[in-house]
XYZ file of C-alpha atoms in Angstrom:
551
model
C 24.368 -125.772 32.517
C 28.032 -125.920 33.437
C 30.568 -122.878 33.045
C 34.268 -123.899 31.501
C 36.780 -122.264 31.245
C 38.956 -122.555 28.617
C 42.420 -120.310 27.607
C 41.021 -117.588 30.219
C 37.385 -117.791 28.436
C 34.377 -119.027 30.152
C 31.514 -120.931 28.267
C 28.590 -122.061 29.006
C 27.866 -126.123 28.250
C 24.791 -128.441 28.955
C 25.415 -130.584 32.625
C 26.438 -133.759 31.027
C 28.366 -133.253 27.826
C 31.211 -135.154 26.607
C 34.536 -134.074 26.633
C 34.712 -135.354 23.052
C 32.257 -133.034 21.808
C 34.280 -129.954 23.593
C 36.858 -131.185 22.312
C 36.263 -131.325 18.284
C 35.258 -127.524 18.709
C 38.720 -126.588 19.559
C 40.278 -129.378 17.458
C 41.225 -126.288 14.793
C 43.475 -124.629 17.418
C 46.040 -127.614 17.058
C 47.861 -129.233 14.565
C 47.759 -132.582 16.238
C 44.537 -134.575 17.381
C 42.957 -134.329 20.644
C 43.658 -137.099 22.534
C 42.655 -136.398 26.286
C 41.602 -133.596 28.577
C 42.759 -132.061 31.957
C 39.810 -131.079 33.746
C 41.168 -128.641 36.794
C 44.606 -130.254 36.417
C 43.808 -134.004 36.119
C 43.849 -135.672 33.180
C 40.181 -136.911 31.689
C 39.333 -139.268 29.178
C 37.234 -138.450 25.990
C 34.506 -140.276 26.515
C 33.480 -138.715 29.922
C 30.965 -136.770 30.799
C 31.446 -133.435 32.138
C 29.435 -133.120 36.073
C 30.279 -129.752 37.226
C 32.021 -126.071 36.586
C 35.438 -126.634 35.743
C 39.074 -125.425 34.019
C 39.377 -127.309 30.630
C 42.884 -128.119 28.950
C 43.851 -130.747 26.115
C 46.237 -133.138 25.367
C 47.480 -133.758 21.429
C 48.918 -136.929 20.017
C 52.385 -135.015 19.948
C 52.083 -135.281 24.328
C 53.875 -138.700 25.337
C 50.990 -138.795 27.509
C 48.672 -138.616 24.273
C 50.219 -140.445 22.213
C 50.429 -143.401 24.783
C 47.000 -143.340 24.172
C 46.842 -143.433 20.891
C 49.121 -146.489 21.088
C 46.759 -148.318 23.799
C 43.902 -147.978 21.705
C 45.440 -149.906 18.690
C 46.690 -152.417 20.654
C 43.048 -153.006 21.925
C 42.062 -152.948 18.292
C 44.525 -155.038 17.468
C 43.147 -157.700 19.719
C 39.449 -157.302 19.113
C 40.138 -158.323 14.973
C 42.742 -161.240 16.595
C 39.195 -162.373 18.648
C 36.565 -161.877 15.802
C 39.185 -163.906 12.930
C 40.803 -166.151 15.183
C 38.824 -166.488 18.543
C 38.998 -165.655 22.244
C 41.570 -168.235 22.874
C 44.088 -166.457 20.157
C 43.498 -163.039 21.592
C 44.583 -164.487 25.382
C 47.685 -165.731 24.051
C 48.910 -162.512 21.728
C 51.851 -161.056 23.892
C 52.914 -157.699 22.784
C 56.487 -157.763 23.280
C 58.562 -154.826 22.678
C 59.293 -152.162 19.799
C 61.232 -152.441 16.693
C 61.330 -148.266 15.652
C 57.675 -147.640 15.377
C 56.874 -151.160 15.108
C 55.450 -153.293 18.385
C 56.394 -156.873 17.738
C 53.580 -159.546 19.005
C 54.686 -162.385 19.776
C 52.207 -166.158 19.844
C 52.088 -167.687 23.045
C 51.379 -171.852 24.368
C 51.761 -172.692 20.791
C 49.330 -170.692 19.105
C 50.302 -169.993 15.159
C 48.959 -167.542 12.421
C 49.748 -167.410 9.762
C 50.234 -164.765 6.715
C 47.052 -165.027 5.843
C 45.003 -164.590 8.923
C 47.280 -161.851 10.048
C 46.504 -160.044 6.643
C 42.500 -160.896 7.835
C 43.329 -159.460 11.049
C 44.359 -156.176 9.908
C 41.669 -156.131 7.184
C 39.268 -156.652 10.397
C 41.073 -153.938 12.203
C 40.037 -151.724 9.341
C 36.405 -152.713 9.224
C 36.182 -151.747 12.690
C 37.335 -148.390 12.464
C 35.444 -147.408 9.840
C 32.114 -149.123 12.070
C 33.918 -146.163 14.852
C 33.148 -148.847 17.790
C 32.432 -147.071 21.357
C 35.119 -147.797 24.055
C 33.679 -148.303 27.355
C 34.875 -148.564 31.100
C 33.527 -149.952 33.744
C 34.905 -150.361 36.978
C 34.523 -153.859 38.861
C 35.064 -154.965 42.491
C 38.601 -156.586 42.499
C 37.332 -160.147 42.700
C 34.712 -159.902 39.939
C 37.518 -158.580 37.553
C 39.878 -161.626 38.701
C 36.767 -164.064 37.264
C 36.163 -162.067 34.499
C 39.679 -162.327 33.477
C 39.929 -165.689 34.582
C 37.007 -167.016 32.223
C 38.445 -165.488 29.005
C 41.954 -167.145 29.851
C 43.663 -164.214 30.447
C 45.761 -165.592 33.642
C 48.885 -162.963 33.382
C 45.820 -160.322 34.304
C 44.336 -162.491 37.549
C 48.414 -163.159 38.911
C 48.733 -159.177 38.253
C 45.476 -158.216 40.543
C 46.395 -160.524 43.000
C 48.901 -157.615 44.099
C 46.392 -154.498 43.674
C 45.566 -152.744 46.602
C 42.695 -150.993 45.349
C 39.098 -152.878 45.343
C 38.313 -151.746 41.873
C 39.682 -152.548 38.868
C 38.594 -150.328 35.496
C 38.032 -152.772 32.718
C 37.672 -151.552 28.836
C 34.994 -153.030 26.466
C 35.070 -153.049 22.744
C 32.284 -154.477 21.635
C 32.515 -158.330 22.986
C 35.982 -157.848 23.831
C 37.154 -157.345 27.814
C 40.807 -156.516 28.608
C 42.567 -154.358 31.164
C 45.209 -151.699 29.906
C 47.381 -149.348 31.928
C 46.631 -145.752 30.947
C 44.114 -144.220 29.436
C 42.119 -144.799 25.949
C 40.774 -143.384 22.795
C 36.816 -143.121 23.268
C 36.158 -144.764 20.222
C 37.656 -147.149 17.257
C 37.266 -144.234 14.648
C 40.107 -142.538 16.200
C 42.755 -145.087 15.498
C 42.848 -144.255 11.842
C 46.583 -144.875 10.938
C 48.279 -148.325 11.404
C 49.460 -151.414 9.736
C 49.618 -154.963 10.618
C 52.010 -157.609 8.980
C 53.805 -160.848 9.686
C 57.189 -160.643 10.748
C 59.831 -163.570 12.239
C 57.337 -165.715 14.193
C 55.180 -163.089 15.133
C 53.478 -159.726 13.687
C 54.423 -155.810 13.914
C 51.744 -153.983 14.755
C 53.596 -150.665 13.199
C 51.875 -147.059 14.747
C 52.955 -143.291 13.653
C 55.321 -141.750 15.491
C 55.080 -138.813 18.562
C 56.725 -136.258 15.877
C 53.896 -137.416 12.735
C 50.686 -138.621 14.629
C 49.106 -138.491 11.538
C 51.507 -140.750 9.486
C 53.046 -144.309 9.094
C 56.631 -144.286 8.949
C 58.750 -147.157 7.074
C 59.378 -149.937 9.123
C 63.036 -150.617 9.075
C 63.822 -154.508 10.620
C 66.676 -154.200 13.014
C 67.890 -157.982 13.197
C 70.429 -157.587 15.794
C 68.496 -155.563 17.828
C 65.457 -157.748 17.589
C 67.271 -161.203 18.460
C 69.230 -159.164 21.188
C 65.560 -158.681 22.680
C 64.173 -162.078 21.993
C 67.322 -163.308 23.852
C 66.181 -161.638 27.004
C 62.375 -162.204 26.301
C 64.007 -166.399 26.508
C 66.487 -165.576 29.256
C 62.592 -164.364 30.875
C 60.902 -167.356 30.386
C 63.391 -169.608 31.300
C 63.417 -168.159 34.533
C 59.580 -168.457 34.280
C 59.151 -164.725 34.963
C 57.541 -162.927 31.960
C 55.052 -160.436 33.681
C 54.921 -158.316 36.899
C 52.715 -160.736 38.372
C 55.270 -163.699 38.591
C 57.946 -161.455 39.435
C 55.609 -160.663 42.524
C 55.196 -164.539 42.782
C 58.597 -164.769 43.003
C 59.254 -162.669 45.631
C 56.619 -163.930 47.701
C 57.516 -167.385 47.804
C 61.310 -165.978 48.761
C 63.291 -166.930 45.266
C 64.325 -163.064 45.059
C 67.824 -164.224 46.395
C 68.727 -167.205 43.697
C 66.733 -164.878 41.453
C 69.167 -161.867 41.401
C 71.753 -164.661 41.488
C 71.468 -166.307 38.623
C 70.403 -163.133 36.335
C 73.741 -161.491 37.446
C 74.891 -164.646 35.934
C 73.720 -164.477 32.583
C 74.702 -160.789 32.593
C 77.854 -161.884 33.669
C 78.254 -164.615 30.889
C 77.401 -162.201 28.215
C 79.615 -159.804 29.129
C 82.524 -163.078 29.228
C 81.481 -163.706 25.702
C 81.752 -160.793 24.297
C 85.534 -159.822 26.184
C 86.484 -163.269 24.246
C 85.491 -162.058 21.328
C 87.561 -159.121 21.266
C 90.491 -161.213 22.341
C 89.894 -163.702 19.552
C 89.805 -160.920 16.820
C 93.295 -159.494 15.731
C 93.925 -156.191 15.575
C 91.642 -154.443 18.027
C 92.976 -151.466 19.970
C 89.650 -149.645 20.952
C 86.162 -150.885 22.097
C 83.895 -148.426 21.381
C 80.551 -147.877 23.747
C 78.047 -146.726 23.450
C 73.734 -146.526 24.176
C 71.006 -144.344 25.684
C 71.009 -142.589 28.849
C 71.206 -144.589 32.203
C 71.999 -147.609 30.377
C 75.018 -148.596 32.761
C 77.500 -147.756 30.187
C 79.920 -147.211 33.033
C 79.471 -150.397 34.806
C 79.307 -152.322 31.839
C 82.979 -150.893 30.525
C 84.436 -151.860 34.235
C 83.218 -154.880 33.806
C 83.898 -155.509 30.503
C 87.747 -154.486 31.455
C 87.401 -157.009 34.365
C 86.983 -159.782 31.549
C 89.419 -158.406 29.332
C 91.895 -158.884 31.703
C 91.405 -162.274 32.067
C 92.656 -162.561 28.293
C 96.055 -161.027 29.505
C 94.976 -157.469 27.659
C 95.143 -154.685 29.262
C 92.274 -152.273 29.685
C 92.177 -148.403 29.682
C 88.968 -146.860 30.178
C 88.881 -143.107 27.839
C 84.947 -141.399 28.113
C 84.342 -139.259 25.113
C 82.627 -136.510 27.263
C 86.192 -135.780 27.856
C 87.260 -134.665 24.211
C 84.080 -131.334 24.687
C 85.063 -128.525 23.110
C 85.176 -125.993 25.795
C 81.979 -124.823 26.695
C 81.990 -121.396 25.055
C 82.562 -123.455 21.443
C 79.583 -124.995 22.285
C 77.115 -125.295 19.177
C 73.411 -123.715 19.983
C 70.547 -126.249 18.864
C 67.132 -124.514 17.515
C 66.083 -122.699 20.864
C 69.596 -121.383 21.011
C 70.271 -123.459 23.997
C 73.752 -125.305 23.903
C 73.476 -128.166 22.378
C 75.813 -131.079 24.427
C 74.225 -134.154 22.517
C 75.490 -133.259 19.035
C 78.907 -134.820 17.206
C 79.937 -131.652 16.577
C 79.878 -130.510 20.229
C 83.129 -132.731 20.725
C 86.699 -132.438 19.170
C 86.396 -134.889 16.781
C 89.385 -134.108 14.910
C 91.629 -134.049 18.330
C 89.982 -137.610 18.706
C 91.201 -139.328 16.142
C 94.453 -137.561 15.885
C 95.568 -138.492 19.710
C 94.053 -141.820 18.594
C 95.911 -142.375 15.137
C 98.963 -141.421 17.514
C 98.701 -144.093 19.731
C 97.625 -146.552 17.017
C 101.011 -146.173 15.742
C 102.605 -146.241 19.127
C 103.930 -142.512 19.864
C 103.362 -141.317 23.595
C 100.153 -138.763 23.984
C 98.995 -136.790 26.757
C 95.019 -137.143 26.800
C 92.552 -135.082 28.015
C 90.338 -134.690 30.920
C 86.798 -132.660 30.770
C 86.047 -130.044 33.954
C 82.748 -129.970 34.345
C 83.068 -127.473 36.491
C 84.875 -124.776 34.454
C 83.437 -126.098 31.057
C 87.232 -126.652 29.921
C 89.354 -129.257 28.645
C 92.476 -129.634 30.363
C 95.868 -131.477 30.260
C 96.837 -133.122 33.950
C 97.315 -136.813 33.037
C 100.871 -138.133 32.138
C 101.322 -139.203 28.500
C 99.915 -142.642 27.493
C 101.393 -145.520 25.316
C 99.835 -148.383 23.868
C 101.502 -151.324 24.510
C 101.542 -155.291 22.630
C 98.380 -155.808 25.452
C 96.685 -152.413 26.005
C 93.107 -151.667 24.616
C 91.281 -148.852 24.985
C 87.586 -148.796 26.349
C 86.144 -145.510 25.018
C 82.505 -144.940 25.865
C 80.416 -142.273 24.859
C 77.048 -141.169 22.929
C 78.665 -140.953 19.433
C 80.875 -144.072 19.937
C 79.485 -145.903 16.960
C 79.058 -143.130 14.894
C 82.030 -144.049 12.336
C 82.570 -140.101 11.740
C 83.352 -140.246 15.659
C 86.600 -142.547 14.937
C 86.781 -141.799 10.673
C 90.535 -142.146 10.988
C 90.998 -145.396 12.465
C 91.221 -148.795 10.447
C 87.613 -150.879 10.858
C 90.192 -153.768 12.322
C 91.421 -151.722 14.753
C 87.617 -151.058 16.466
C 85.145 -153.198 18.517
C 81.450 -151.731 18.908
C 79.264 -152.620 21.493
C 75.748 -150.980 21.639
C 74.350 -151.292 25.008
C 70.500 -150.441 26.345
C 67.819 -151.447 29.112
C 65.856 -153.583 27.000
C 63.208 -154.405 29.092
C 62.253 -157.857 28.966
C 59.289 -157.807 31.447
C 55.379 -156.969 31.057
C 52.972 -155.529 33.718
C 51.013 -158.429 31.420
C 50.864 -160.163 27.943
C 48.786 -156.574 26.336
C 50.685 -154.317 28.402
C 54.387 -153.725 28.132
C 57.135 -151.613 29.498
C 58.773 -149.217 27.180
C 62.409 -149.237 27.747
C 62.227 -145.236 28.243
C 60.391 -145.707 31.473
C 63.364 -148.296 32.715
C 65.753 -145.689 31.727
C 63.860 -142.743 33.354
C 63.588 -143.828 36.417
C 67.135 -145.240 36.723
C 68.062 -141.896 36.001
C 65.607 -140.222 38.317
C 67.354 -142.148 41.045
C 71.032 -142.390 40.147
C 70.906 -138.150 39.336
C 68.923 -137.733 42.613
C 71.854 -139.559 44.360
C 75.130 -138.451 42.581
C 74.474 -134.616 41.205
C 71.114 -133.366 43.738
C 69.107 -133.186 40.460
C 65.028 -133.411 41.378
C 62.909 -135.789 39.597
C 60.796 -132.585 38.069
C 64.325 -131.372 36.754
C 65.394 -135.233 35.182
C 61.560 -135.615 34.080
C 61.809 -131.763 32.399
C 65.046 -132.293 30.385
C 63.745 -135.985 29.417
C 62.377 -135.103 25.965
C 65.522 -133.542 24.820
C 67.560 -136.216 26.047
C 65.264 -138.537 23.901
C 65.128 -136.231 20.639
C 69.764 -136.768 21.102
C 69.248 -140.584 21.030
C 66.743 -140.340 18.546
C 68.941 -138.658 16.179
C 72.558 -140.141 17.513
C 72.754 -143.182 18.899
C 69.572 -145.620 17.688
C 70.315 -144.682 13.901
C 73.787 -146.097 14.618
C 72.480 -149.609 16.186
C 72.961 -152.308 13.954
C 76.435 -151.060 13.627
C 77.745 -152.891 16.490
C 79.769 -155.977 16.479
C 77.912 -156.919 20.126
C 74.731 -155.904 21.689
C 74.441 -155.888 25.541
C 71.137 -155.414 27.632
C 71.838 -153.806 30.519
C 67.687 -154.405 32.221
C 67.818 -156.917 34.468
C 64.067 -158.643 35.509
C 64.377 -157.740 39.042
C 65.717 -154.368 38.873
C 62.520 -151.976 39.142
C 61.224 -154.048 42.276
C 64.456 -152.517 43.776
C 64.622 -148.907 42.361
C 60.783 -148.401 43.258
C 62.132 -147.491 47.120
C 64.680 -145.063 45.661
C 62.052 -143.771 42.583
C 58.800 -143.270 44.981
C 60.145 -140.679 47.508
C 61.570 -138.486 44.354
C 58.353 -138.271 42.525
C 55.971 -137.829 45.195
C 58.020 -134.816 45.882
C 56.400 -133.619 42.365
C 52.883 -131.586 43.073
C 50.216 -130.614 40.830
C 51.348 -127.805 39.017
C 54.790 -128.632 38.640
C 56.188 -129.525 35.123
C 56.413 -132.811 35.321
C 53.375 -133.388 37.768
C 51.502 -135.818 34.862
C 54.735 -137.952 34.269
C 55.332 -138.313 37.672
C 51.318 -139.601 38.690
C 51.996 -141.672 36.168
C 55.014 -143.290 37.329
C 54.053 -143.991 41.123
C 50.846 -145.498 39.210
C 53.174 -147.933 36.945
C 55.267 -148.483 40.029
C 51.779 -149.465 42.791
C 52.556 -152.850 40.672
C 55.774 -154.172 42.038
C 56.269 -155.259 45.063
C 59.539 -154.172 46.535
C 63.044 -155.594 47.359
C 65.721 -154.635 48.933
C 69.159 -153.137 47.510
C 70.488 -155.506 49.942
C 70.299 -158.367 47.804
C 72.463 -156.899 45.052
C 76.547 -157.574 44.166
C 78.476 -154.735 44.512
C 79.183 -155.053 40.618
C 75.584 -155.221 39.714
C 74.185 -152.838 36.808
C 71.665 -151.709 39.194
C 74.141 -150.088 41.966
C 74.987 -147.809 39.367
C 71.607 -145.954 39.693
C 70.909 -146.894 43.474
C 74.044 -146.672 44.851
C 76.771 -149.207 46.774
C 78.361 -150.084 43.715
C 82.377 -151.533 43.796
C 83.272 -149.284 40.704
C 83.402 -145.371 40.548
C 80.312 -144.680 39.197
């Protein structure tokens, strides 16, 4: 017998049991489903066994950490029904791409189609095999015997990935007949993936999963078309560079093409940002460009540049940052945990907005404001502005494409740009990397650099931060005249020097602590470059530092 201890309570449990049977005894003490366990502080998959006396935890579908898992496990599903209705071959070339809301889009690779049909047998398949409740296994292989495995069922993104591992094991899942590798943890078995649809969408398939908030319901899919063809514009900007997973980024920087490679994706960046400062110039009318995106996007280095372009057209550029029209900190609405709430519309002066706007529009002289961040109050230093035959205001901020933002102002006279870190790149063709973790650890590192903040303090506020874009910005996406992705393929090969110090600084016990294993674990696949390398306009010096603009 074993003694665990659970919320201060000790029980005694036979040597040998499996978390998963602990862990539907206490199911009724959450509203969410068990997902995983902490066993003395580390996290613990379902399906183990327990070997000794220990502190016992859990970890709901409503924990990112959870319901990561959650979202693992269906992909795996997901794969097994692509093998048993379509074959081996057809589950080796399904790349899950990226996410459209609640929806991961999987794309067909080296010319592999499906059609409506089979997709519909696919997720009829996925069905059968959760109701069949299918163990998932792991075993853990010597390095080289995982490369062959991987290497026989086709799966060649997975071999150029282990080429880079340091360890000399490699933990493989089994479903059945069905052998892949996945980053994170899983669901012990196929019963526990119980809500999920599949359905045929551009060239590809959604593979549409409940959300963090409902674990235990499908939300409508909404298609966003300009976001999506934003992102397969990058996924082909990826590929023509012949860099779509971790593994040939490593490539790449091993046979010494990290040089011409930061080169020429500066380029494109650089290109995109040309076209879209041309199409501002071509459109009559337009007197503000309005910003705006996520967190650590590189909204700042974007507008500079963007004004750098401009420019070029004979306008004239002003740069104006929303943050500046905050009510004064003690006006400050209170969100639900009566903390102020900073992410919220009605936390600025909207209505001073669009009257010192309207003002200019109709070109009368108007002293703006600046924010101080120091005493929480707006205040009135700069000289009064005029807008001129060529001047055009660059206004960035959260709510910039919220039309209540800028009600006042004729749809002529605005230009929206939504920008983001859409992250192109896979650790391999069933593994992607959620834009979040891009942003995160931009943020980790550019916060770290320009305000002292710790990586437990960025990782802590990082929900709430989420829940604002959530609710402000994403709703607000396919709003924009232009989409701009800010990622660039290289990038987290360069911020993993800046990101690994700050998050090893994180110990267990500290909020945080999970996040941050899991990051140095996501980040043991890169290998790194140098900041060296970069422009002093590049995106990325925003974050790491160096940069040309005053960021």
């Amino acid at each position: 017998m074993v003694t665990i201890t659970i919320d201060g309570k000790e029980k005694l449990y036979e040597d040998g049991i499996k978390y998963e049977i602990i862990a539907e005894e206490y199911q009724n003490h959450f509203t969410s489903p068990i997902a995983l366990v902490t066993v003395n502080g580390k996290i613990r998959e379902l399906m183990k066994r327990v070997d000794r006396d220990c502190e016992l935890g859990f970890i709901t579908y409503e924990n990112v950490i959870g319901h990561k898992t959650y979202v693992r496990s269906a992909i795996m599903l997901m794969l097994k029904a692509v093998k048993d209705v379509a074959g081996m071959e057809a589950a080796a070339n399904v790349k899950v791409e990226f996410t459209i809301g609640a929806g991961y889009y999987c794309s067909f690779r080296n010319g592999l189609k499906l059609d409506d049909k089979t997709i519909d047998r696919i997720r009829d398949r996925m069905g059968e095999l959760v109701d069949m409740d299918l163990l998932v296994t792991k075993k853990s292989y010597p390095a080289d015997e995982a490369v062959a495995l991987f290497e026989e069922l086709g799966m060649k993104d997975k071999v150029s990935l282990f080429r880079y591992r340091r360890s000399s094991n490699i933990n493989v899942y089994c479903l059945g007949d069905y052998y892949d590798y996945f980053y994170g943890y899983m669901m012990p078995s196929t019963g526990y993936v119980k809500y999920f649809d599949l359905f045929a969408y551009e060239e590809g398939m959604i593979l549409l999963l409940p959300e963090r908030e409902e674990p235990e319901k499908l939300p409508e899919f909404v298609p966003r078309k300009k976001l999506f063809h934003t992102l397969m514009a990058s996924n082909h900007w990826g590929r023509e560079m012949g860099i779509d997973t971790v593994g040939d980024l490593n490539d790449q920087i091993c046979q010494g093409n990290i040089s011409d490679m930061i080169l020429v994706q500066e380029a494109q960046q650089e290109r995109r940002i040309s076209e879209i400062a041309r199409d501002i110039a071509r459109r009559e009318g337009v007197k503000f460009v309005m910003i705006a995106g996520p967190s650590s996007s590189g909204k700042t280095t974007f507008s500079h540049r963007l004004s750098i372009q401009l420019r070029t057209y004979g306008l004239k550029p002003h740069p104006i940052a929303l943050d500046n029209y905050y009510l004064n900190h003690d006006q400050t609405p209170l969100d639900d945990a009566g903390n102020p709430d900073y992410e919220c519309l009605e936390a600025l002066d909207v209505e001073q907005f669009n009257q010192d706007m309207s003002e200019l529009l109709a070109g009368r002289s108007v002293r703006l404001p600046t924010f101080n961040f120091k005493t929480g109050r707006r205040e009135y230093i700069s000289r009064p502005s005029t807008l001129g035959e060529e001047d055009i205001l660059v206004i960035e901020g959260i709510h910039g494409l919220n039309e209540k933002m800028s009600y006042s102002l004729p749809a002529e006279s605005k230009y929206k740009i939504y920008i983001s870190a859409l992250t192109a790149l896979n650790i391999d063709e069933h593994n992607r990397i959620p834009t979040t973790d891009n942003r995160l650890l931009r943020r980790i590192v550019r916060d770290a650099r320009t305000r002292g903040t710790s990586a437990e303090r960025t990782i802590a506020m990082w929900d709430s931060v989420r829940r604002g874009e959530e609710r402000y910005i994403f709703p607000y996406q396919e709003e924009a005249d232009a989409m701009f992705n800010s990622a660039m393929l290289y990038e987290l090969a360069v911020i993993k020097q800046y990101a690994e110090p700050l998050l090893f600084h994180i110990h267990k016990g500290d909020q945080g602590y999970y996040e941050a294993k899991r990051l140095l674990k996501f980040l043991e696949y890169f290998l790194g470059v140098s900041s060296e390398e970069l422009p002093g306009n590049s995106l990325c010096r925003e974050f790491v530092g160096g940069s040309c603009f005053d960021v």
